[in-house]
Short mmCIF file of C-alpha atoms and ligand atoms in Angstrom, two decimals:
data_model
loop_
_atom_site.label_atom_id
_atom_site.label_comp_id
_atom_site.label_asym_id
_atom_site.label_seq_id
_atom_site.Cartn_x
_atom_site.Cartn_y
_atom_site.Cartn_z
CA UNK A 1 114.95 89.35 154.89
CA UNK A 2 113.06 91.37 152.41
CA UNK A 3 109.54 89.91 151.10
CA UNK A 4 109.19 89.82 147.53
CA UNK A 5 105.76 90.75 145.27
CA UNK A 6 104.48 86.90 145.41
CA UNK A 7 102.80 88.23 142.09
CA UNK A 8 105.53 87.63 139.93
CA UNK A 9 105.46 84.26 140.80
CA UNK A 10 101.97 83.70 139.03
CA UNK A 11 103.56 85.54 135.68
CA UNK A 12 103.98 82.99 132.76
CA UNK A 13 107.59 82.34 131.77
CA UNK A 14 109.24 85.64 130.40
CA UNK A 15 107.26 88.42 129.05
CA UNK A 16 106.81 87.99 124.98
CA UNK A 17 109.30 89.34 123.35
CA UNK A 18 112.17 88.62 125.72
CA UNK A 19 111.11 84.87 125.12
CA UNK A 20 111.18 85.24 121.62
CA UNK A 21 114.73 87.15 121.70
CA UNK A 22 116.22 83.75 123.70
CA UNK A 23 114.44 81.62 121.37
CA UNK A 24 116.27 83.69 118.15
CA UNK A 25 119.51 83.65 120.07
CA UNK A 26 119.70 80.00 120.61
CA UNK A 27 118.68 79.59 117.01
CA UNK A 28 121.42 82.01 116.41
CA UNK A 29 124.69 80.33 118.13
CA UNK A 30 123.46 76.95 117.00
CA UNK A 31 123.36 78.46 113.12
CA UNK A 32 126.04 81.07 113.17
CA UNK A 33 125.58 81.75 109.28
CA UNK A 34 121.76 81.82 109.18
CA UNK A 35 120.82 85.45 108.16
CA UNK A 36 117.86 85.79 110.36
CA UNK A 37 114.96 88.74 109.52
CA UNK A 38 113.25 89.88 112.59
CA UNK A 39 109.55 90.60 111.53
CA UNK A 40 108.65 89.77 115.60
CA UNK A 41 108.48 92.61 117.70
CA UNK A 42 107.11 95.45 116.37
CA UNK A 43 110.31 97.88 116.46
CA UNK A 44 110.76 100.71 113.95
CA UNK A 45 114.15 100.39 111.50
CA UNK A 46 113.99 103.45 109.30
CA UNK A 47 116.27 107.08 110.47
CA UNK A 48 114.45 109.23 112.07
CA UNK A 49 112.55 112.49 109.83
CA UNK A 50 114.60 115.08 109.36
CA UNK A 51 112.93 117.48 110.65
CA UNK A 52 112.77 116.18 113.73
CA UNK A 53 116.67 115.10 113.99
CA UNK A 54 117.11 119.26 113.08
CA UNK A 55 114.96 120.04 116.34
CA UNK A 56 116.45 117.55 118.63
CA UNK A 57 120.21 119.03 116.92
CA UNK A 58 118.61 122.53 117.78
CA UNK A 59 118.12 121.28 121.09
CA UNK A 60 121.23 119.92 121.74
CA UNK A 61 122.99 123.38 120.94
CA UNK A 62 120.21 125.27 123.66
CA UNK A 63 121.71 122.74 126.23
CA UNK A 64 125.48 124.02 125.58
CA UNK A 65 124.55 127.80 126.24
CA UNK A 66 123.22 128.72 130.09
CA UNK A 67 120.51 131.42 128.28
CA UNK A 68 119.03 128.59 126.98
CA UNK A 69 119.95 125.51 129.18
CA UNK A 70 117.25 123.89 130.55
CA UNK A 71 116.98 121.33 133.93
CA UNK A 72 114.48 119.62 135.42
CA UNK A 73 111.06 120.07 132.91
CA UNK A 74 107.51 119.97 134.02
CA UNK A 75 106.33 116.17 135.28
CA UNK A 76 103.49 116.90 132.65
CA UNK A 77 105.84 118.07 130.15
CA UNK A 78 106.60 121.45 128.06
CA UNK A 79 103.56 122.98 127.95
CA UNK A 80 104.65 123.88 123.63
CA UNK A 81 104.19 120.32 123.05
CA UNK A 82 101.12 119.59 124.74
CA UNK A 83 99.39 122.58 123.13
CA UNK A 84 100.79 120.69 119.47
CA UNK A 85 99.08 117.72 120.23
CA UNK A 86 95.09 119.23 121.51
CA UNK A 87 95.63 121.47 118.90
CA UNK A 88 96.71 118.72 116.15
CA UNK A 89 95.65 115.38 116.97
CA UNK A 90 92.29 116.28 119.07
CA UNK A 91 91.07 119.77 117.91
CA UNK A 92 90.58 118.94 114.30
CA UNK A 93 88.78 115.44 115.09
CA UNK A 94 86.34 117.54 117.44
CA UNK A 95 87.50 116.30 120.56
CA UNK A 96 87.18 118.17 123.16
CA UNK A 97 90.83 118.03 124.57
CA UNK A 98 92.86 120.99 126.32
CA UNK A 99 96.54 120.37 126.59
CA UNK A 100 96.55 120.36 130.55
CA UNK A 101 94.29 117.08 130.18
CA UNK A 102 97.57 115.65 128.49
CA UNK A 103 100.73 114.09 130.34
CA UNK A 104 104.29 113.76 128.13
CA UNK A 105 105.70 110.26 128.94
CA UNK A 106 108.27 108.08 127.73
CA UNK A 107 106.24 105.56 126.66
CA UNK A 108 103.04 103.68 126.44
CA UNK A 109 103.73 100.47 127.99
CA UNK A 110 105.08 102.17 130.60
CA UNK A 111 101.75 104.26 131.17
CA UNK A 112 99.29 101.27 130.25
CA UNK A 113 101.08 100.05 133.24
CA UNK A 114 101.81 102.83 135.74
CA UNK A 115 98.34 104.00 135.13
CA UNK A 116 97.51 101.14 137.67
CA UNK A 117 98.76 103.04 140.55
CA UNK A 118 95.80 105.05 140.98
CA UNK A 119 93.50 102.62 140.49
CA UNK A 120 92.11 100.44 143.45
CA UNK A 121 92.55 96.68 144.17
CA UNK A 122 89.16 95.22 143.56
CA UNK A 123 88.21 96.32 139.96
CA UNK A 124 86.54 93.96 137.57
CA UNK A 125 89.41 93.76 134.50
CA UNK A 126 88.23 93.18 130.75
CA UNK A 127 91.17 92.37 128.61
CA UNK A 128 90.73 91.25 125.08
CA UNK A 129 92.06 87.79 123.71
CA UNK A 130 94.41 88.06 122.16
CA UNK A 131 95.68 91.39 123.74
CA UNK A 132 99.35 93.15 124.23
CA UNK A 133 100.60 91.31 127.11
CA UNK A 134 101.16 94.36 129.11
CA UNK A 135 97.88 94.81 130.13
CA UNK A 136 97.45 91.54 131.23
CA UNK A 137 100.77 91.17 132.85
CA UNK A 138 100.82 94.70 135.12
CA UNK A 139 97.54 93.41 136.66
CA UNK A 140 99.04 90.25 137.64
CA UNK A 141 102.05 92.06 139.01
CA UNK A 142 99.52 94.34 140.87
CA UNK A 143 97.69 91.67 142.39
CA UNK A 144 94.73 91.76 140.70
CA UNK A 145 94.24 88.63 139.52
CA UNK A 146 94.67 84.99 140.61
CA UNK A 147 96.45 82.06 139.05
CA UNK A 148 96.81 81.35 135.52
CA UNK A 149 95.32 78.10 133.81
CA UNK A 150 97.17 76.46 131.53
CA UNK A 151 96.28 78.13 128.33
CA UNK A 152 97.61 81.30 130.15
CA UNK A 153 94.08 83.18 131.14
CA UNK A 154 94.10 84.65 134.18
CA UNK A 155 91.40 83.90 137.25
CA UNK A 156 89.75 86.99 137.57
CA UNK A 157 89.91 88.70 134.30
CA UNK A 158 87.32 88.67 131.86
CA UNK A 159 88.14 87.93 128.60
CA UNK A 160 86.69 89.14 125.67
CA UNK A 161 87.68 87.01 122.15
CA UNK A 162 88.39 88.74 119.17
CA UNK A 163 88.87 86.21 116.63
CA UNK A 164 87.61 85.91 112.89
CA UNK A 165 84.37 83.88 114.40
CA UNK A 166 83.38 87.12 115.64
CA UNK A 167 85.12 89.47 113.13
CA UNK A 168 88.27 90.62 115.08
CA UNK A 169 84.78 92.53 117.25
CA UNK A 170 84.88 91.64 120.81
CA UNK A 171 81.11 91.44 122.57
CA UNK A 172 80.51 93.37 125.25
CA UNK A 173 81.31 91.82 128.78
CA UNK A 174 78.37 89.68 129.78
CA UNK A 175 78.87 91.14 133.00
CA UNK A 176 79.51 94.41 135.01
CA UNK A 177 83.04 95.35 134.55
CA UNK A 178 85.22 98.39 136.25
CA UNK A 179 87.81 98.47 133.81
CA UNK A 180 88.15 97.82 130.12
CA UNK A 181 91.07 97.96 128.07
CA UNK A 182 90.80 98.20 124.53
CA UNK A 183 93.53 98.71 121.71
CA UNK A 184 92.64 100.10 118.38
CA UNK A 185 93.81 100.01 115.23
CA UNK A 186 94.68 96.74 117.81
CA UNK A 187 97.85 95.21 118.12
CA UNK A 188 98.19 92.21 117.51
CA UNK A 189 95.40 91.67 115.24
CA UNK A 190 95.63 94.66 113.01
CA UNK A 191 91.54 95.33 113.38
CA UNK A 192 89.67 98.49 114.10
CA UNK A 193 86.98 99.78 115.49
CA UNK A 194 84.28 101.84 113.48
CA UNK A 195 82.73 104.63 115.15
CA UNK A 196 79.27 102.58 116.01
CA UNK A 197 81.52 99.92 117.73
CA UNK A 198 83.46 102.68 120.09
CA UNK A 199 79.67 104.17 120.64
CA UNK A 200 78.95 100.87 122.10
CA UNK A 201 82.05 100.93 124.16
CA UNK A 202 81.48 104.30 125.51
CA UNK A 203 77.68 103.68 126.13
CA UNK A 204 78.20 100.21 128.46
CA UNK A 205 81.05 102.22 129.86
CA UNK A 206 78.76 104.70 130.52
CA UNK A 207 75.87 103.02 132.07
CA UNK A 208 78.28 100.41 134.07
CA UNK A 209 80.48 103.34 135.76
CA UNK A 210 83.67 101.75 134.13
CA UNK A 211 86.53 103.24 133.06
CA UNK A 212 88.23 102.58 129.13
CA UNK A 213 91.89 102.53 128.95
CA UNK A 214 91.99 103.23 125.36
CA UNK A 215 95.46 102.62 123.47
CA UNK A 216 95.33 104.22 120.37
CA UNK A 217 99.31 103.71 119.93
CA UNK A 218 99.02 102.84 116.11
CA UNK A 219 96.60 105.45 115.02
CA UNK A 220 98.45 107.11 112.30
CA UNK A 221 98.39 103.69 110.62
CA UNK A 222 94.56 104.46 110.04
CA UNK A 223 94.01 104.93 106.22
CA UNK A 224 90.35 104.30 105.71
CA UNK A 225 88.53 107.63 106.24
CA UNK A 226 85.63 106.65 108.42
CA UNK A 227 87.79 104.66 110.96
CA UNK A 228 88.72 106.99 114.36
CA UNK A 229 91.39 108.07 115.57
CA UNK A 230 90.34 108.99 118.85
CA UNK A 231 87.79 107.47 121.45
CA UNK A 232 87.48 111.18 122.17
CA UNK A 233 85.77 111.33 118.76
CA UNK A 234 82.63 109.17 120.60
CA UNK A 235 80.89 112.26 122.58
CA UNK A 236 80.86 111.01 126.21
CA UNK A 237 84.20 109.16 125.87
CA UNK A 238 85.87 112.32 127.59
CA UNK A 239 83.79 111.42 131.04
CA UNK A 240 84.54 107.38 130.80
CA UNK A 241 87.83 107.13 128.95
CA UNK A 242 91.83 107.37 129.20
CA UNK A 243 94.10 107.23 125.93
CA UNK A 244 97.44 106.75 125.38
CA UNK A 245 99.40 107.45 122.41
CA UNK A 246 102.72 106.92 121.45
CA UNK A 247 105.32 108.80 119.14
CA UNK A 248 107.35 105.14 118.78
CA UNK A 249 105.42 103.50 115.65
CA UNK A 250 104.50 106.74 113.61
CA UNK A 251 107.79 108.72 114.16
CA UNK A 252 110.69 106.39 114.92
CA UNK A 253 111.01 106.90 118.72
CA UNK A 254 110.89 102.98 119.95
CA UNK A 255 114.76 103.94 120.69
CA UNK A 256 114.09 107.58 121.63
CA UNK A 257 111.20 107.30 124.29
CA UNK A 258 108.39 110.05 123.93
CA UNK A 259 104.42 109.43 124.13
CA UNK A 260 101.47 110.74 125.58
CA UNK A 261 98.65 109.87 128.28
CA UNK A 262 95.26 112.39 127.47
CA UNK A 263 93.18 112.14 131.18
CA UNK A 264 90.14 114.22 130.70
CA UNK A 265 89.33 116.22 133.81
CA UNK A 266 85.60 114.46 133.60
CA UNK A 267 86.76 111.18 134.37
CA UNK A 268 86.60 109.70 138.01
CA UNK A 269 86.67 106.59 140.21
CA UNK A 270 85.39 106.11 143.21
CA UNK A 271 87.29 105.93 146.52
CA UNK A 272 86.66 103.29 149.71
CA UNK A 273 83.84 105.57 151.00
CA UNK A 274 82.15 105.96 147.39
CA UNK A 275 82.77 108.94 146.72
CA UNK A 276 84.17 110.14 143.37
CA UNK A 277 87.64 111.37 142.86
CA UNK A 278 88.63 112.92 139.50
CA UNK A 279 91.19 110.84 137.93
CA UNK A 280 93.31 113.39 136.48
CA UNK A 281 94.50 114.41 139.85
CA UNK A 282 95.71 111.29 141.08
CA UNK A 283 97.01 110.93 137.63
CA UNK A 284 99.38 114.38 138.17
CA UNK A 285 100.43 113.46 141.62
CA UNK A 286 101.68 110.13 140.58
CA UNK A 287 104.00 111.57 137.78
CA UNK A 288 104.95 114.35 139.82
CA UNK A 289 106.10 112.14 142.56
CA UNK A 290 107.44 108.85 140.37
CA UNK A 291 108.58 110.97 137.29
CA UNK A 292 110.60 113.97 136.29
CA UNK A 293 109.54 114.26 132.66
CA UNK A 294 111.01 113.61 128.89
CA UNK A 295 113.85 115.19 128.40
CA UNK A 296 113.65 118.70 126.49
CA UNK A 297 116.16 117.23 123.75
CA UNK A 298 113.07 114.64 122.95
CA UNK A 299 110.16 117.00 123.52
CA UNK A 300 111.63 119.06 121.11
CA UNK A 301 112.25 116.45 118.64
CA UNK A 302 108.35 115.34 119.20
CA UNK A 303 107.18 119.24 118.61
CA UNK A 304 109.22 119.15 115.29
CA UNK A 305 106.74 116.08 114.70
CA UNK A 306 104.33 118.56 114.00
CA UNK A 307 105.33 120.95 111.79
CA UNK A 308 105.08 120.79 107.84
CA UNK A 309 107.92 119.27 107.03
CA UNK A 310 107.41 116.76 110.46
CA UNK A 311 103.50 115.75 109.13
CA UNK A 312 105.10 115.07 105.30
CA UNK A 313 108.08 112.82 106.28
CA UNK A 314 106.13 110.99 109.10
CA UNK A 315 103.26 110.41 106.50
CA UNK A 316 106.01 109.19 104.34
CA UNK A 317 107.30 106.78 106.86
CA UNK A 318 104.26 105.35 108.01
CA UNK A 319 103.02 104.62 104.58
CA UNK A 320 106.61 103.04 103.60
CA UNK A 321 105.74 100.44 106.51
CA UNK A 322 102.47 100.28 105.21
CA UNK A 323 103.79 99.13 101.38
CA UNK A 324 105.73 96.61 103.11
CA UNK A 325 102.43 95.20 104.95
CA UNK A 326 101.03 95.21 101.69
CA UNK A 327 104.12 93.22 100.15
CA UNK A 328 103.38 90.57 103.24
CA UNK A 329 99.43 90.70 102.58
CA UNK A 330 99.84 89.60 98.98
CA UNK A 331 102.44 87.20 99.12
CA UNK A 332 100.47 85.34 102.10
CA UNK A 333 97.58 85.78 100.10
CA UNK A 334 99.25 84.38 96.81
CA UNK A 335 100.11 81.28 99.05
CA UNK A 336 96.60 81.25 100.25
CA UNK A 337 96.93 81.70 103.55
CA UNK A 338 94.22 83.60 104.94
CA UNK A 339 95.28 86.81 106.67
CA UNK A 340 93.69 90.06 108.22
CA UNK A 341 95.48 93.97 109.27
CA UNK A 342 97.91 95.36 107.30
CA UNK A 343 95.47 98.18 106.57
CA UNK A 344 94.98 100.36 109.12
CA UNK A 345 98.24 98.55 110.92
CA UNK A 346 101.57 97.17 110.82
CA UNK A 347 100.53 94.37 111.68
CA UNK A 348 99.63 91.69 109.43
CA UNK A 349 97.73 88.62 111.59
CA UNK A 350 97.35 85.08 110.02
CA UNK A 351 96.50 81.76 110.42
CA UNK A 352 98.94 79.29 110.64
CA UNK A 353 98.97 76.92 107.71
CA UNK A 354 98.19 73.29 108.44
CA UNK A 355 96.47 73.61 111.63
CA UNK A 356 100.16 74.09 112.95
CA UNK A 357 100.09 75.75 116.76
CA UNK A 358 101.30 79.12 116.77
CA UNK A 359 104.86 77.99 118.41
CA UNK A 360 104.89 75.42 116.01
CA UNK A 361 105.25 77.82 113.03
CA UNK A 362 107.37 79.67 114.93
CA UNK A 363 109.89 77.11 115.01
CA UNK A 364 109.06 76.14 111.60
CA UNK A 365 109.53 79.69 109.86
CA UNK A 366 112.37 80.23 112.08
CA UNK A 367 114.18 76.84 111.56
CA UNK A 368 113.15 76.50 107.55
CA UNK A 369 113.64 80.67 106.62
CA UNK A 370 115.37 82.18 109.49
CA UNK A 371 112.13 84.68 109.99
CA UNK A 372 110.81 85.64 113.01
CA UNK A 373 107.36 86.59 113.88
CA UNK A 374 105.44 86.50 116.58
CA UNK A 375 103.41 83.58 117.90
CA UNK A 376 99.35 83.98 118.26
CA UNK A 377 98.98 82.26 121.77
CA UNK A 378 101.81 84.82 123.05
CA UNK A 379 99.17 87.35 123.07
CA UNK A 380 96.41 85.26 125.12
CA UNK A 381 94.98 81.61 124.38
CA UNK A 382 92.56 82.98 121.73
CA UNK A 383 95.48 84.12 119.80
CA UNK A 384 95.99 80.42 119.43
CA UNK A 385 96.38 78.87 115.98
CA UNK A 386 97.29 82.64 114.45
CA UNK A 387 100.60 84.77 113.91
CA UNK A 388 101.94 88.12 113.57
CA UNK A 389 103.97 89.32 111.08
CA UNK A 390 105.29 92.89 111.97
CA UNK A 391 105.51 94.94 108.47
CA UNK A 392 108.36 97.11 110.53
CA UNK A 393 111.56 96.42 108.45
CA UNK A 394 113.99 97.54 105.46
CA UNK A 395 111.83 97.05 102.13
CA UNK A 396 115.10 94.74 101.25
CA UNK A 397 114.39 92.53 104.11
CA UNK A 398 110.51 92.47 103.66
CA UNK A 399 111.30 91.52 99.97
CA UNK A 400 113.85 88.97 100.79
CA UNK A 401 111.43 87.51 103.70
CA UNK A 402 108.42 86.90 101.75
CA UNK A 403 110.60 84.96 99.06
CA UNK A 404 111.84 82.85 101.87
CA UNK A 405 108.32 82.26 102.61
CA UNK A 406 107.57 81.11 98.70
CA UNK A 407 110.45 79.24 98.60
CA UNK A 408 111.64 77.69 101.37
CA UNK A 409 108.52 76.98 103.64
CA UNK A 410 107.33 73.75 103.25
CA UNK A 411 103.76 73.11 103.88
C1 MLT B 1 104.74 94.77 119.79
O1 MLT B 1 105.51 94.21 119.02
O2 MLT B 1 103.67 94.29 120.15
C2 MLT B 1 105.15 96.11 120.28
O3 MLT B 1 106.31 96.53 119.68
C3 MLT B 1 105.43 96.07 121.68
C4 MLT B 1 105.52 97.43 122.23
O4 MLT B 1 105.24 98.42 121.56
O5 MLT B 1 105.86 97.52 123.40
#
């Protein structure tokens, strides 16, 4: 009989939002005529730009003609959209990025994960708490950690809070650590990082031989000028540091699939013997041989991401989901419950009222106005006592939510 991973066994219940979903849908058949607003996970609702449903139209007609049919693409991706992004989202923030340092994916979670392939058995994890469960999660899968105590932390990691004690600005690990994964603007506390804080980062990453695994998936939600973008922006960042980026929460591709994983040709490990291998390598073969690429119908629809028209209407979408973070910040704050994000993120992060835990007000806000968020303590035990509210959503719906929440929530 076939063995199975044993490290499955040690994973928590179901992953997040899976557990949420079979929460909502028991809710659901037990209240048929509840109309229920998801504000959990954070999932885009608005079209797609136009300019980008043009190119992917475009696209469709090159696939009915054989001049301009194409197959199988490159593992890395079309070399026209990986020149976009250096010469878009890296060259004019002075990072020193070439477009064969960039792979085309079809997704984030799904490199935050994979990346783990290359990476060897005994490294010393930091994980913030609370932290996107993925992270967390993949490393259990992989073996890489031990059992999980009962507020859900992990033997073996090291975790670093990030709570409002500390200003949503995790300390550095108090100990040598291999790997580090940070988020930023971070999901699922909305926070960022200022350029002196991602200095610090890069410097103990630096002097400790570690490796970042930067996820910079929300970045176009950045709106205060002297926030970055990029840990590529930090000079040394391109010898310590791997980002991935994401197409799903800036232009509408949670349903269509397209991101992006930058691995700097400076940036090593070290194999058995000690020596260093360049990442980026590894990185390559493991696409080439577990991937065939995003499909040139998508690529092309993420290239039309970058031209005039693309930049307007995905400015305009991100700062429609930003007006409805605003509509959630206010109305919280009008109740006087004391919140954080929303500013340079969809993400809007609270306390729950009344010292309630954080599955507690699940169930209330769910049970007493059919709204679903996201519970703190899903996202590590720090996250305890706090809850997301995901600004992704019709204005209609935010508008309608946040009356529910003045009207019907009794606390
Ligand atoms: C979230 O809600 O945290 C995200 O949507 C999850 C994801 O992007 O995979």
């Amino acid at each position: 009989m076939a063995t199975i991973n044993d490290n499955y066994l040690k994973l928590k219940a179901g992953y997040l939002f899976p557990e949420i979903a079979r929460r909502v849908g028991a809710f659901a058949q037990a209240n048929p005529d509840a109309s229920i607003i998801k504000l959990g996970i954070g999932d885009v609702t608005e079209p797609l730009p136009p300019a980008i449903i043009e190119a992917m139209h475009k696209a469709v007609d090159d696939m009915a003609a054989r001049p301009t049919f194409h197959g199988y693409g490159p593992e890395q991706g079309y070399g026209w959209l990986r020149e976009k992004i250096a010469d878009f989202d890296y060259k004019p923030r002075g990072c020193n990025i070439s477009a064969d340092e960039i792979f085309i994916s079809d997704g984030s979670k799904c490199d935050t994960g994979n990346i783990l392939d290359i990476l060897g058995p005994n490294n010393t994890i930091a994980v913030c708490d609370p932290v996107y469960p993925v992270y967390v999660d993949t490393n259990v899968m992989a073996g890489n950690t031990g059992e999980a105590d009962d507020a859900g932390k992990y033997d073996g990691l090291v975790y670093l809070p990030m709570t409002a004690e500390n200003d949503f600005n995790p300390p550095l690990p108090d100990r040598k650590v291999d790997l580090i994964y940070l988020c930023y603007p971070n999901n699922p506390t909305g926070a960022v990082a200022s350029k002196e804080t991602l200095a610090k980062w890069v410097e103990y990453a630096t002097a400790n031989d570690a490796l970042i695994l930067f996820d910079a998936a929300y970045e176009a939600y950045i709106t205060e000028a002297d926030v970055p973008h990029s840990i590529y922006e930090i000079e040394g960042a391109d010898k310590v540091a791997i980002e991935f980026r994401s197409f799903s929460k800036n232009a509408g591709f949670t349903g269509i699939r397209c991101a992006l994983t930058v691995v700097p040709k400076g940036v090593t490990g070290t194999d058995r013997n000690g020596e260093r291998v360049d990442l980026h390598r590894l990185w390559n073969r493991r696409q080439s041989t577990k991937f065939n690429g995003v499909s040139y119908i998508v690529q092309r629809g993420a290239e039309a991401a970058y031209t005039p028209d693309g930049k307007k209407q995905i400015q305009a979408l991100v700062d429609f989901y930003l007006a409805n973070a605003l509509i959630v910040r206010q109305t919280l704050e009008s109740l006087g419950m004391k919140n954080y994000g929303g500013v340079n993120a969809p993400y809007i992060w609270l306390h729950t009222p009344d010292g309630l835990s954080s599955w507690d007000f699940f169930d209330k806000l769910l049970t007493e106005a059919h709204i679903v968020g996201t519970p703190g303590s899903g996202f590590g035990a720090a996250g305890e006592g706090y809850f997301r509210i995901s600004a992704f959503n019709s204005r209609e719906n935010i508008q309608e939510a946040m009356e529910r929440i003045k009207t019907r929530l009794n606390t």
